[in-house]
Amino acid sequence: MHAVLTSFIGDLEQARNVDELEQLFLKFIGDLGLSVFTYVSLRTGGVAEGEAARPVISNYPDEWRQHYDGQQYEMVDPVLDRAASSVVPVMWSDLIYDPTVKGDQKVIFHEAREFGLTQGMTIPIHSRNSFAIVSLASDQPDSEFRQAFPHLKHLVHLGSLYYHERVTTLREEAGREVVTPLSRREREALLWAARGKTAWETGEILRISEHTVKQYLKSAMEKLGVSSKPQAVVKAIMTYQIFP
């Protein structure tokens, strides 16, 4: 695991409140060459039903946030639309050049540039009863950001999942969600996934079929209330069920 990510995960466990988490996340993305972010949490279906996006934590320029809210851009923001149906990072520039994105939606990106938000990516996080995103922005030229994106994508994706899980945990301490314990095989499947093994490779190690490994991963995701394997790995680690 990358040293920056490993250090960040360790620091998250020591954080006592959301403010400390914000500073840790800023340091994490700063080490990766990014400087501003917004964390947004919605109820499941909120975007589809037109519910306004609610920044929970953000260091975006105040002027941009006021302009965005004042124009009610959350109702037409193509980033929110794409993230609602995706489980992988969304690169903003892909939407700028996407012919299916309407002109009035692309205006958001052009106006964001005036506030120093020239490039960015958004990490969708889907859980059983909620939908969250972490959006990160940069003032780098398009070519430089695109060159760095393949390297950043994996680290920022995982870091955002850990960050979201820790924020959720601290905010729900009073009524902490009860996580159903995973079976031994489910833990083993997630453990090897955390170590970078494919379902086929895990099957070879455990001497079971690839299909069976995928079934264990699916049941683990259902128990943990998440919708992707990376999220399941993160939650299993954060609930002390696996130790990569």
Coordinates of N, CA and C in Angstrom, one line a residue:
M1 N 0.8 -1.2 0.0 CA 0.0 0.0 0.0 C 0.9 1.3 0.0
H2 N 0.5 2.3 -0.7 CA 1.2 3.5 -0.8 C 1.5 4.1 0.6
A3 N 2.7 4.6 0.8 CA 3.0 5.2 2.1 C 2.1 6.3 2.5
V4 N 1.8 7.2 1.6 CA 0.9 8.3 1.9 C -0.5 7.8 2.4
L5 N -1.0 6.8 1.7 CA -2.3 6.3 2.1 C -2.2 5.5 3.4
T6 N -1.2 4.8 3.6 CA -1.0 4.0 4.9 C -0.9 5.0 6.1
S7 N -0.2 6.0 5.9 CA 0.0 7.0 7.0 C -1.4 7.7 7.3
F8 N -2.1 8.0 6.2 CA -3.4 8.6 6.4 C -4.4 7.7 7.1
I9 N -4.4 6.5 6.8 CA -5.3 5.5 7.4 C -5.0 5.4 8.9
G10 N -3.7 5.4 9.2 CA -3.4 5.3 10.6 C -3.8 6.5 11.4
D11 N -3.6 7.7 10.8 CA -4.0 9.0 11.4 C -5.5 9.1 11.6
L12 N -6.3 8.5 10.7 CA -7.7 8.6 10.8 C -8.2 7.9 12.1
E13 N -7.6 6.8 12.4 CA -8.0 6.1 13.6 C -7.8 6.9 14.9
Q14 N -6.9 7.8 14.9 CA -6.6 8.6 16.1 C -7.4 9.9 16.2
A15 N -8.1 10.2 15.1 CA -8.9 11.5 15.1 C -10.1 11.4 16.0
R16 N -10.3 12.5 16.7 CA -11.4 12.5 17.8 C -12.7 13.2 17.3
N17 N -12.6 13.9 16.2 CA -13.8 14.6 15.8 C -13.7 14.9 14.3
V18 N -14.8 15.4 13.7 CA -14.8 15.6 12.2 C -13.8 16.8 11.8
D19 N -13.6 17.7 12.7 CA -12.7 18.8 12.3 C -11.3 18.3 12.1
E20 N -10.9 17.3 13.0 CA -9.6 16.7 12.9 C -9.5 15.9 11.6
L21 N -10.6 15.2 11.3 CA -10.6 14.4 10.0 C -10.4 15.3 8.8
E22 N -11.0 16.5 8.9 CA -10.9 17.5 7.7 C -9.5 17.8 7.5
Q23 N -8.8 18.2 8.6 CA -7.4 18.5 8.5 C -6.5 17.4 8.0
L24 N -6.8 16.2 8.4 CA -6.1 15.0 8.0 C -6.3 14.8 6.5
F25 N -7.5 15.0 6.0 CA -7.8 14.7 4.6 C -7.2 15.8 3.8
L26 N -7.1 17.0 4.3 CA -6.5 18.1 3.6 C -5.0 17.8 3.4
K27 N -4.4 17.3 4.5 CA -3.0 16.9 4.4 C -2.8 15.8 3.4
F28 N -3.7 14.8 3.4 CA -3.6 13.7 2.5 C -3.6 14.1 1.0
I29 N -4.6 14.9 0.7 CA -4.8 15.3 -0.7 C -3.7 16.3 -1.1
G30 N -3.2 17.1 -0.1 CA -2.1 18.0 -0.3 C -0.8 17.3 -0.7
D31 N -0.6 16.1 -0.1 CA 0.6 15.3 -0.4 C 0.5 14.8 -1.8
L32 N -0.8 14.8 -2.4 CA -1.0 14.3 -3.7 C -1.1 15.4 -4.7
G33 N -0.9 16.6 -4.3 CA -0.9 17.8 -5.2 C -2.3 18.4 -5.4
L34 N -3.2 18.1 -4.5 CA -4.6 18.7 -4.5 C -4.7 19.6 -3.3
S35 N -5.7 20.5 -3.4 CA -5.8 21.4 -2.2 C -7.2 21.7 -1.7
V36 N -8.2 21.5 -2.5 CA -9.6 21.8 -2.1 C -10.5 20.6 -2.4
F37 N -11.5 20.4 -1.5 CA -12.5 19.3 -1.6 C -13.8 19.7 -1.0
T38 N -14.8 18.9 -1.4 CA -16.1 19.0 -0.8 C -16.6 17.6 -0.5
Y39 N -17.1 17.4 0.7 CA -17.7 16.1 1.0 C -19.2 16.3 1.1
V40 N -20.0 15.6 0.4 CA -21.5 15.8 0.3 C -22.1 14.4 0.7
S41 N -23.1 14.5 1.5 CA -23.8 13.2 1.9 C -25.3 13.4 1.7
L42 N -25.9 12.5 0.9 CA -27.3 12.5 0.6 C -28.0 11.2 1.0
R43 N -29.3 11.3 1.2 CA -30.1 10.1 1.4 C -30.2 9.4 0.1
T44 N -30.3 8.1 0.1 CA -30.4 7.3 -1.2 C -31.6 7.9 -2.0
G45 N -31.3 8.1 -3.3 CA -32.3 8.7 -4.1 C -32.5 10.2 -4.1
G46 N -31.6 10.8 -3.2 CA -31.8 12.3 -3.1 C -31.5 13.0 -4.4
V47 N -30.5 12.7 -5.1 CA -30.2 13.4 -6.4 C -31.3 13.2 -7.4
A48 N -31.8 11.9 -7.5 CA -32.8 11.7 -8.5 C -34.1 12.4 -8.2
E49 N -34.4 12.6 -6.9 CA -35.6 13.3 -6.5 C -35.4 14.8 -6.4
G50 N -34.3 15.3 -6.8 CA -34.0 16.7 -6.8 C -33.7 17.3 -5.4
E51 N -33.3 16.5 -4.5 CA -32.9 17.0 -3.2 C -31.6 17.8 -3.3
A52 N -31.5 18.9 -2.7 CA -30.4 19.8 -2.8 C -29.2 19.1 -2.1
A53 N -28.0 19.2 -2.8 CA -26.8 18.7 -2.3 C -26.4 19.5 -1.0
R54 N -25.9 18.8 0.0 CA -25.6 19.5 1.3 C -24.1 19.3 1.6
P55 N -23.3 20.2 1.4 CA -21.9 20.1 1.7 C -21.8 19.9 3.3
V56 N -21.2 18.8 3.6 CA -21.0 18.5 5.1 C -19.7 19.1 5.5
I57 N -18.7 18.9 4.7 CA -17.3 19.5 4.9 C -16.8 20.0 3.6
S58 N -16.3 21.2 3.6 CA -15.8 21.8 2.4 C -14.8 22.9 2.6
N59 N -13.8 23.0 1.8 CA -13.0 24.2 1.8 C -12.9 24.9 0.5
Y60 N -14.0 24.6 -0.3 CA -14.1 25.4 -1.6 C -14.3 26.9 -1.3
P61 N -13.9 27.7 -2.2 CA -14.0 29.2 -2.0 C -15.5 29.5 -1.6
D62 N -15.7 30.3 -0.6 CA -17.0 30.7 -0.2 C -17.8 31.4 -1.3
E63 N -17.1 32.2 -2.1 CA -17.8 32.9 -3.2 C -18.4 31.9 -4.2
W64 N -17.6 30.8 -4.5 CA -18.1 29.8 -5.4 C -19.3 29.0 -4.8
R65 N -19.2 28.6 -3.5 CA -20.3 27.9 -2.9 C -21.6 28.7 -2.9
Q66 N -21.4 30.0 -2.6 CA -22.6 30.9 -2.6 C -23.2 31.0 -4.0
H67 N -22.4 31.1 -5.0 CA -22.8 31.2 -6.4 C -23.5 29.9 -6.8
Y68 N -22.9 28.8 -6.5 CA -23.4 27.5 -6.8 C -24.8 27.3 -6.2
D69 N -24.9 27.6 -4.9 CA -26.2 27.5 -4.2 C -27.2 28.4 -4.7
G70 N -26.8 29.7 -5.0 CA -27.7 30.7 -5.5 C -28.3 30.4 -6.8
Q71 N -27.5 29.7 -7.7 CA -28.0 29.3 -9.0 C -28.7 28.0 -9.0
Q72 N -28.8 27.4 -7.8 CA -29.4 26.0 -7.7 C -28.8 25.0 -8.7
Y73 N -27.5 25.1 -8.8 CA -26.8 24.2 -9.7 C -26.9 22.7 -9.3
E74 N -27.2 22.5 -8.1 CA -27.3 21.0 -7.7 C -28.4 20.3 -8.4
M75 N -29.3 21.1 -9.0 CA -30.5 20.5 -9.7 C -30.1 20.0 -11.1
V76 N -29.0 20.6 -11.7 CA -28.6 20.3 -13.0 C -27.1 19.8 -13.2
D77 N -26.4 19.8 -12.0 CA -25.0 19.5 -12.1 C -24.7 18.1 -12.7
P78 N -24.0 18.0 -13.8 CA -23.8 16.7 -14.4 C -22.9 15.8 -13.6
V79 N -22.1 16.4 -12.7 CA -21.2 15.5 -11.9 C -22.1 14.7 -10.9
L80 N -23.1 15.3 -10.3 CA -24.0 14.6 -9.4 C -24.8 13.5 -10.2
D81 N -25.3 13.9 -11.4 CA -26.0 12.9 -12.2 C -25.1 11.7 -12.5
R82 N -23.9 11.9 -13.0 CA -23.0 10.8 -13.3 C -22.6 10.0 -12.1
A83 N -22.3 10.7 -11.0 CA -21.9 10.0 -9.8 C -23.0 9.1 -9.2
A84 N -24.2 9.5 -9.4 CA -25.3 8.8 -8.8 C -25.5 7.4 -9.5
S85 N -24.9 7.2 -10.7 CA -25.0 5.9 -11.3 C -23.7 5.3 -11.6
S86 N -22.7 5.8 -10.9 CA -21.3 5.2 -11.1 C -20.7 4.8 -9.7
V87 N -19.8 3.9 -9.8 CA -19.1 3.5 -8.6 C -17.6 3.8 -8.8
V88 N -17.2 4.4 -9.9 CA -15.8 4.7 -10.1 C -15.6 6.2 -10.2
P89 N -14.4 6.7 -10.0 CA -14.2 8.2 -10.0 C -14.6 8.8 -11.3
V90 N -15.2 10.0 -11.2 CA -15.7 10.7 -12.4 C -14.7 11.9 -12.6
M91 N -14.1 12.0 -13.8 CA -13.2 13.1 -14.1 C -14.1 14.2 -14.8
W92 N -14.0 15.4 -14.3 CA -14.8 16.5 -14.7 C -14.6 16.8 -16.2
S93 N -13.4 16.7 -16.7 CA -13.1 17.1 -18.1 C -13.8 16.1 -19.0
D94 N -14.0 14.8 -18.6 CA -14.8 13.9 -19.4 C -16.2 14.4 -19.7
L95 N -16.8 15.0 -18.7 CA -18.1 15.5 -18.9 C -18.2 16.8 -19.7
I96 N -17.1 17.6 -19.6 CA -17.0 18.8 -20.5 C -17.1 18.5 -21.9
Y97 N -16.5 17.4 -22.3 CA -16.4 17.0 -23.7 C -17.4 15.9 -24.1
D98 N -18.3 15.6 -23.2 CA -19.3 14.6 -23.4 C -20.5 15.2 -24.1
P99 N -20.8 14.7 -25.3 CA -21.9 15.3 -26.1 C -23.3 15.1 -25.5
T100 N -23.4 14.2 -24.6 CA -24.7 14.0 -23.9 C -25.0 15.0 -22.8
V101 N -24.0 15.7 -22.4 CA -24.1 16.8 -21.4 C -24.5 18.0 -22.0
K102 N -25.6 18.6 -21.5 CA -26.2 19.8 -22.2 C -25.4 21.0 -21.9
G103 N -25.6 22.0 -22.8 CA -24.8 23.3 -22.7 C -25.0 24.0 -21.4
D104 N -26.2 24.0 -20.9 CA -26.4 24.8 -19.7 C -25.8 24.1 -18.5
Q105 N -25.5 22.8 -18.6 CA -24.8 22.0 -17.6 C -23.3 22.3 -17.6
K106 N -22.8 22.4 -18.8 CA -21.4 22.7 -19.0 C -21.0 24.1 -18.5
V107 N -21.9 25.0 -18.4 CA -21.7 26.3 -17.9 C -21.1 26.3 -16.5
I108 N -21.5 25.3 -15.7 CA -21.1 25.1 -14.4 C -19.5 25.0 -14.3
F109 N -19.0 24.2 -15.2 CA -17.5 24.0 -15.3 C -16.8 25.3 -15.7
H110 N -17.3 26.0 -16.7 CA -16.7 27.2 -17.1 C -16.7 28.3 -16.0
E111 N -17.8 28.4 -15.3 CA -17.9 29.3 -14.2 C -17.0 28.9 -13.0
A112 N -16.9 27.6 -12.8 CA -16.0 27.1 -11.7 C -14.6 27.6 -11.9
R113 N -14.1 27.6 -13.2 CA -12.8 28.0 -13.5 C -12.5 29.4 -13.1
E114 N -13.5 30.3 -13.1 CA -13.3 31.6 -12.7 C -13.0 31.7 -11.2
F115 N -13.3 30.7 -10.4 CA -13.0 30.6 -9.0 C -11.8 29.7 -8.7
G116 N -11.0 29.4 -9.7 CA -9.8 28.6 -9.5 C -10.0 27.1 -9.5
L117 N -11.2 26.6 -9.8 CA -11.5 25.2 -9.8 C -11.5 24.8 -11.3
T118 N -10.3 24.6 -11.8 CA -10.1 24.4 -13.3 C -10.3 22.9 -13.6
Q119 N -9.9 22.0 -12.8 CA -10.0 20.6 -13.0 C -10.4 19.9 -11.7
G120 N -10.9 18.7 -11.9 CA -11.3 17.9 -10.7 C -11.8 16.6 -11.0
M121 N -12.0 15.8 -9.9 CA -12.6 14.5 -10.0 C -13.6 14.3 -8.8
T122 N -14.5 13.4 -9.0 CA -15.5 13.2 -8.0 C -15.6 11.7 -7.7
I123 N -15.6 11.3 -6.4 CA -15.6 9.9 -6.0 C -17.0 9.6 -5.5
P124 N -17.8 8.8 -6.1 CA -19.1 8.4 -5.6 C -19.0 7.3 -4.6
I125 N -19.8 7.4 -3.5 CA -19.8 6.4 -2.5 C -21.2 6.0 -2.2
H126 N -21.6 4.8 -2.6 CA -22.9 4.2 -2.4 C -23.0 3.3 -1.3
S127 N -23.9 3.5 -0.3 CA -24.1 2.6 0.8 C -25.6 2.2 0.8
R128 N -26.0 1.4 1.8 CA -27.3 0.9 1.8 C -28.4 2.0 1.8
N129 N -28.2 2.9 2.7 CA -29.2 4.0 2.9 C -28.7 5.4 2.6
S130 N -27.6 5.5 1.9 CA -27.1 6.8 1.7 C -26.2 6.9 0.4
F131 N -26.0 8.1 -0.1 CA -25.2 8.3 -1.2 C -24.3 9.5 -0.9
A132 N -23.0 9.3 -1.0 CA -22.1 10.4 -0.7 C -21.1 10.6 -1.9
I133 N -20.5 11.8 -1.9 CA -19.5 12.1 -2.9 C -18.4 12.8 -2.2
V134 N -17.2 12.6 -2.7 CA -16.0 13.5 -2.4 C -15.5 14.1 -3.7
S135 N -15.6 15.4 -3.8 CA -15.1 16.1 -5.0 C -13.8 16.8 -4.7
L136 N -12.8 16.6 -5.5 CA -11.5 17.3 -5.3 C -11.2 18.1 -6.5
A137 N -10.7 19.3 -6.3 CA -10.4 20.2 -7.4 C -9.0 20.7 -7.4
S138 N -8.5 21.1 -8.6 CA -7.2 21.6 -8.8 C -7.2 22.8 -9.7
D139 N -6.1 23.6 -9.6 CA -6.0 24.7 -10.5 C -5.0 24.4 -11.6
Q140 N -4.6 23.1 -11.8 CA -3.7 22.7 -12.8 C -4.3 22.8 -14.2
P141 N -3.5 23.0 -15.2 CA -4.0 23.0 -16.6 C -4.5 21.6 -16.9
D142 N -5.4 21.5 -17.8 CA -6.0 20.2 -18.2 C -5.0 19.1 -18.5
S143 N -4.0 19.4 -19.3 CA -3.0 18.4 -19.7 C -2.3 17.9 -18.5
E144 N -1.9 18.7 -17.6 CA -1.1 18.3 -16.4 C -2.0 17.4 -15.5
F145 N -3.3 17.8 -15.3 CA -4.2 17.0 -14.5 C -4.5 15.7 -15.1
R146 N -4.7 15.6 -16.4 CA -4.9 14.3 -17.1 C -3.7 13.4 -16.9
Q147 N -2.5 14.0 -17.0 CA -1.3 13.1 -16.8 C -1.2 12.6 -15.4
A148 N -1.6 13.3 -14.4 CA -1.5 12.9 -13.1 C -2.7 12.0 -12.6
F149 N -3.8 12.1 -13.3 CA -5.0 11.4 -12.9 C -4.9 9.9 -12.8
P150 N -4.3 9.2 -13.7 CA -4.2 7.7 -13.5 C -3.5 7.3 -12.2
H151 N -2.5 8.1 -11.8 CA -1.8 7.8 -10.6 C -2.6 8.2 -9.3
L152 N -3.3 9.3 -9.5 CA -4.1 9.8 -8.3 C -5.4 9.0 -8.1
K153 N -6.0 8.5 -9.2 CA -7.3 8.0 -9.1 C -7.4 6.9 -8.0
H154 N -6.5 5.9 -8.0 CA -6.6 4.8 -7.1 C -6.4 5.3 -5.6
L155 N -5.4 6.1 -5.4 CA -5.1 6.6 -4.0 C -6.3 7.5 -3.5
V156 N -6.8 8.4 -4.3 CA -7.8 9.3 -3.9 C -9.1 8.5 -3.7
H157 N -9.4 7.5 -4.5 CA -10.6 6.7 -4.4 C -10.6 6.0 -3.0
L158 N -9.5 5.3 -2.7 CA -9.4 4.6 -1.5 C -9.4 5.5 -0.3
G159 N -8.6 6.6 -0.4 CA -8.6 7.5 0.7 C -9.9 8.1 1.0
S160 N -10.7 8.4 0.0 CA -12.1 9.0 0.2 C -13.0 8.0 0.9
L161 N -12.8 6.7 0.5 CA -13.7 5.7 1.2 C -13.3 5.6 2.6
Y162 N -12.1 5.6 3.0 CA -11.7 5.6 4.4 C -12.2 6.8 5.1
Y163 N -12.0 7.9 4.5 CA -12.5 9.2 5.1 C -14.0 9.2 5.3
H164 N -14.8 8.8 4.3 CA -16.2 8.7 4.5 C -16.6 7.7 5.6
E165 N -15.9 6.6 5.7 CA -16.3 5.6 6.7 C -16.0 6.2 8.1
R166 N -14.9 6.9 8.2 CA -14.5 7.5 9.6 C -15.5 8.6 9.9
V167 N -15.8 9.5 9.0 CA -16.7 10.5 9.2 C -18.1 10.0 9.7
T168 N -18.5 9.0 9.0 CA -19.8 8.3 9.3 C -19.8 7.7 10.7
T169 N -18.7 7.1 11.0 CA -18.5 6.5 12.4 C -18.6 7.5 13.5
L170 N -17.8 8.6 13.3 CA -17.8 9.6 14.4 C -19.1 10.3 14.5
R171 N -19.8 10.5 13.4 CA -21.1 11.2 13.5 C -22.3 10.3 14.0
E172 N -22.0 9.0 14.0 CA -23.1 8.1 14.5 C -22.7 7.3 15.8
E173 N -21.7 7.9 16.5 CA -21.2 7.2 17.7 C -22.3 6.9 18.7
A174 N -23.2 7.8 18.8 CA -24.3 7.7 19.8 C -25.2 6.5 19.5
G175 N -25.4 6.2 18.2 CA -26.2 5.1 17.8 C -25.5 4.3 16.7
R176 N -24.3 3.8 17.0 CA -23.5 3.2 16.0 C -24.2 2.0 15.4
E177 N -24.1 2.0 14.0 CA -24.7 0.9 13.2 C -24.1 -0.4 13.6
V178 N -25.0 -1.4 13.8 CA -24.5 -2.8 14.1 C -24.2 -3.5 12.8
V179 N -22.9 -3.9 12.7 CA -22.5 -4.6 11.5 C -22.5 -6.1 11.7
T180 N -23.2 -6.7 10.8 CA -23.3 -8.2 10.9 C -21.9 -8.8 10.7
P181 N -21.5 -9.7 11.6 CA -20.2 -10.3 11.5 C -20.1 -11.1 10.2
L182 N -18.9 -11.1 9.6 CA -18.7 -11.8 8.4 C -18.3 -13.2 8.7
S183 N -18.5 -14.2 7.8 CA -18.1 -15.5 8.0 C -16.6 -15.6 7.7
R184 N -16.0 -16.8 8.1 CA -14.6 -17.0 7.9 C -14.2 -16.8 6.4
R185 N -15.0 -17.4 5.5 CA -14.7 -17.4 4.1 C -14.9 -16.0 3.5
E186 N -15.9 -15.3 4.0 CA -16.1 -13.9 3.6 C -14.9 -13.0 4.0
R187 N -14.4 -13.2 5.2 CA -13.3 -12.5 5.6 C -12.1 -12.8 4.8
E188 N -11.9 -14.1 4.5 CA -10.7 -14.5 3.7 C -10.8 -13.9 2.3
A189 N -12.0 -13.9 1.7 CA -12.1 -13.3 0.3 C -11.8 -11.8 0.3
L190 N -12.3 -11.1 1.3 CA -12.0 -9.7 1.4 C -10.5 -9.4 1.7
L191 N -9.9 -10.3 2.6 CA -8.6 -10.1 3.0 C -7.7 -10.2 1.7
W192 N -7.9 -11.2 0.9 CA -7.1 -11.3 -0.3 C -7.4 -10.3 -1.3
A193 N -8.6 -9.8 -1.3 CA -8.9 -8.6 -2.2 C -8.2 -7.4 -1.8
A194 N -8.1 -7.2 -0.4 CA -7.3 -6.1 0.1 C -5.9 -6.2 -0.2
R195 N -5.4 -7.4 -0.5 CA -4.0 -7.6 -0.8 C -3.7 -7.6 -2.3
G196 N -4.8 -7.2 -3.1 CA -4.6 -7.0 -4.5 C -4.9 -8.2 -5.3
K197 N -5.4 -9.3 -4.8 CA -5.7 -10.5 -5.5 C -7.0 -10.5 -6.2
T198 N -7.1 -11.0 -7.4 CA -8.3 -11.1 -8.2 C -9.1 -12.3 -7.6
A199 N -10.4 -12.4 -8.0 CA -11.2 -13.5 -7.5 C -10.6 -14.8 -7.9
W200 N -10.1 -14.9 -9.1 CA -9.5 -16.2 -9.6 C -8.3 -16.5 -8.8
E201 N -7.4 -15.5 -8.5 CA -6.2 -15.8 -7.7 C -6.6 -16.2 -6.3
T202 N -7.6 -15.5 -5.7 CA -8.1 -15.9 -4.4 C -8.6 -17.3 -4.3
G203 N -9.3 -17.7 -5.4 CA -9.8 -19.1 -5.5 C -8.7 -20.1 -5.5
E204 N -7.6 -19.8 -6.2 CA -6.5 -20.7 -6.3 C -5.8 -20.8 -4.9
I205 N -5.7 -19.7 -4.2 CA -5.1 -19.7 -2.8 C -6.0 -20.5 -1.8
L206 N -7.3 -20.3 -1.9 CA -8.2 -20.9 -1.0 C -8.7 -22.3 -1.5
R207 N -8.4 -22.6 -2.7 CA -8.8 -23.9 -3.3 C -10.3 -24.0 -3.5
I208 N -10.9 -22.9 -3.9 CA -12.3 -22.9 -4.2 C -12.4 -22.2 -5.6
S209 N -13.6 -22.3 -6.2 CA -13.8 -21.8 -7.5 C -13.9 -20.2 -7.5
E210 N -13.6 -19.6 -8.6 CA -13.7 -18.2 -8.8 C -15.1 -17.7 -8.5
H211 N -16.1 -18.5 -9.0 CA -17.5 -18.2 -8.8 C -17.8 -18.1 -7.3
T212 N -17.3 -19.1 -6.6 CA -17.6 -19.2 -5.1 C -16.9 -18.0 -4.4
V213 N -15.7 -17.5 -4.8 CA -15.1 -16.4 -4.3 C -16.0 -15.1 -4.5
K214 N -16.5 -15.0 -5.7 CA -17.4 -13.9 -6.0 C -18.6 -13.9 -5.2
Q215 N -19.2 -15.1 -4.9 CA -20.4 -15.2 -4.1 C -20.1 -14.7 -2.6
Y216 N -18.9 -15.1 -2.1 CA -18.5 -14.7 -0.8 C -18.3 -13.1 -0.7
L217 N -17.7 -12.6 -1.8 CA -17.6 -11.1 -1.8 C -18.9 -10.4 -1.9
K218 N -19.8 -11.0 -2.7 CA -21.2 -10.4 -2.8 C -21.9 -10.4 -1.5
S219 N -21.8 -11.6 -0.8 CA -22.6 -11.7 0.5 C -21.9 -10.8 1.6
A220 N -20.6 -10.6 1.5 CA -19.9 -9.7 2.4 C -20.4 -8.3 2.2
M221 N -20.5 -7.9 0.9 CA -21.0 -6.5 0.6 C -22.4 -6.3 1.1
E222 N -23.2 -7.3 1.0 CA -24.6 -7.2 1.5 C -24.6 -7.0 3.0
K223 N -23.8 -7.8 3.7 CA -23.8 -7.7 5.2 C -23.2 -6.4 5.6
L224 N -22.3 -5.8 4.9 CA -21.6 -4.6 5.3 C -22.4 -3.4 4.8
G225 N -23.4 -3.6 4.0 CA -24.3 -2.5 3.5 C -23.6 -1.6 2.5
V226 N -22.7 -2.1 1.7 CA -22.0 -1.4 0.7 C -22.3 -1.9 -0.7
S227 N -21.9 -1.2 -1.8 CA -22.2 -1.6 -3.1 C -21.0 -1.9 -4.0
S228 N -19.8 -1.9 -3.4 CA -18.6 -2.2 -4.2 C -17.6 -3.0 -3.3
K229 N -16.7 -3.7 -4.0 CA -15.6 -4.5 -3.3 C -14.7 -3.5 -2.5
P230 N -14.2 -2.4 -3.1 CA -13.3 -1.5 -2.4 C -14.0 -1.0 -1.1
Q231 N -15.3 -0.7 -1.2 CA -16.0 -0.2 0.0 C -16.0 -1.3 1.1
A232 N -16.3 -2.5 0.6 CA -16.4 -3.7 1.6 C -15.0 -3.9 2.3
V233 N -14.0 -3.8 1.5 CA -12.6 -3.9 2.1 C -12.4 -2.9 3.2
V234 N -12.7 -1.6 2.8 CA -12.5 -0.5 3.8 C -13.3 -0.7 5.0
K235 N -14.6 -1.1 4.9 CA -15.5 -1.2 6.0 C -15.1 -2.4 6.9
A236 N -14.6 -3.5 6.2 CA -14.2 -4.7 7.0 C -12.9 -4.3 7.8
I237 N -12.0 -3.5 7.3 CA -10.9 -3.1 8.0 C -11.2 -2.1 9.1
M238 N -12.1 -1.2 8.9 CA -12.5 -0.2 9.9 C -13.3 -0.8 11.0
T239 N -14.0 -2.0 10.8 CA -14.7 -2.7 11.8 C -13.9 -3.8 12.4
Y240 N -12.6 -3.8 12.1 CA -11.7 -4.8 12.6 C -12.0 -6.3 12.3
Q241 N -12.5 -6.5 11.1 CA -12.9 -7.9 10.7 C -11.8 -8.5 9.9
I242 N -11.0 -7.7 9.2 CA -9.8 -8.2 8.5 C -8.6 -7.3 8.8
F243 N -7.4 -7.9 8.7 CA -6.2 -7.1 9.0 C -5.2 -7.4 7.9
P244 N -5.2 -6.6 6.8 CA -4.3 -6.8 5.7 C -2.9 -6.6 6.1

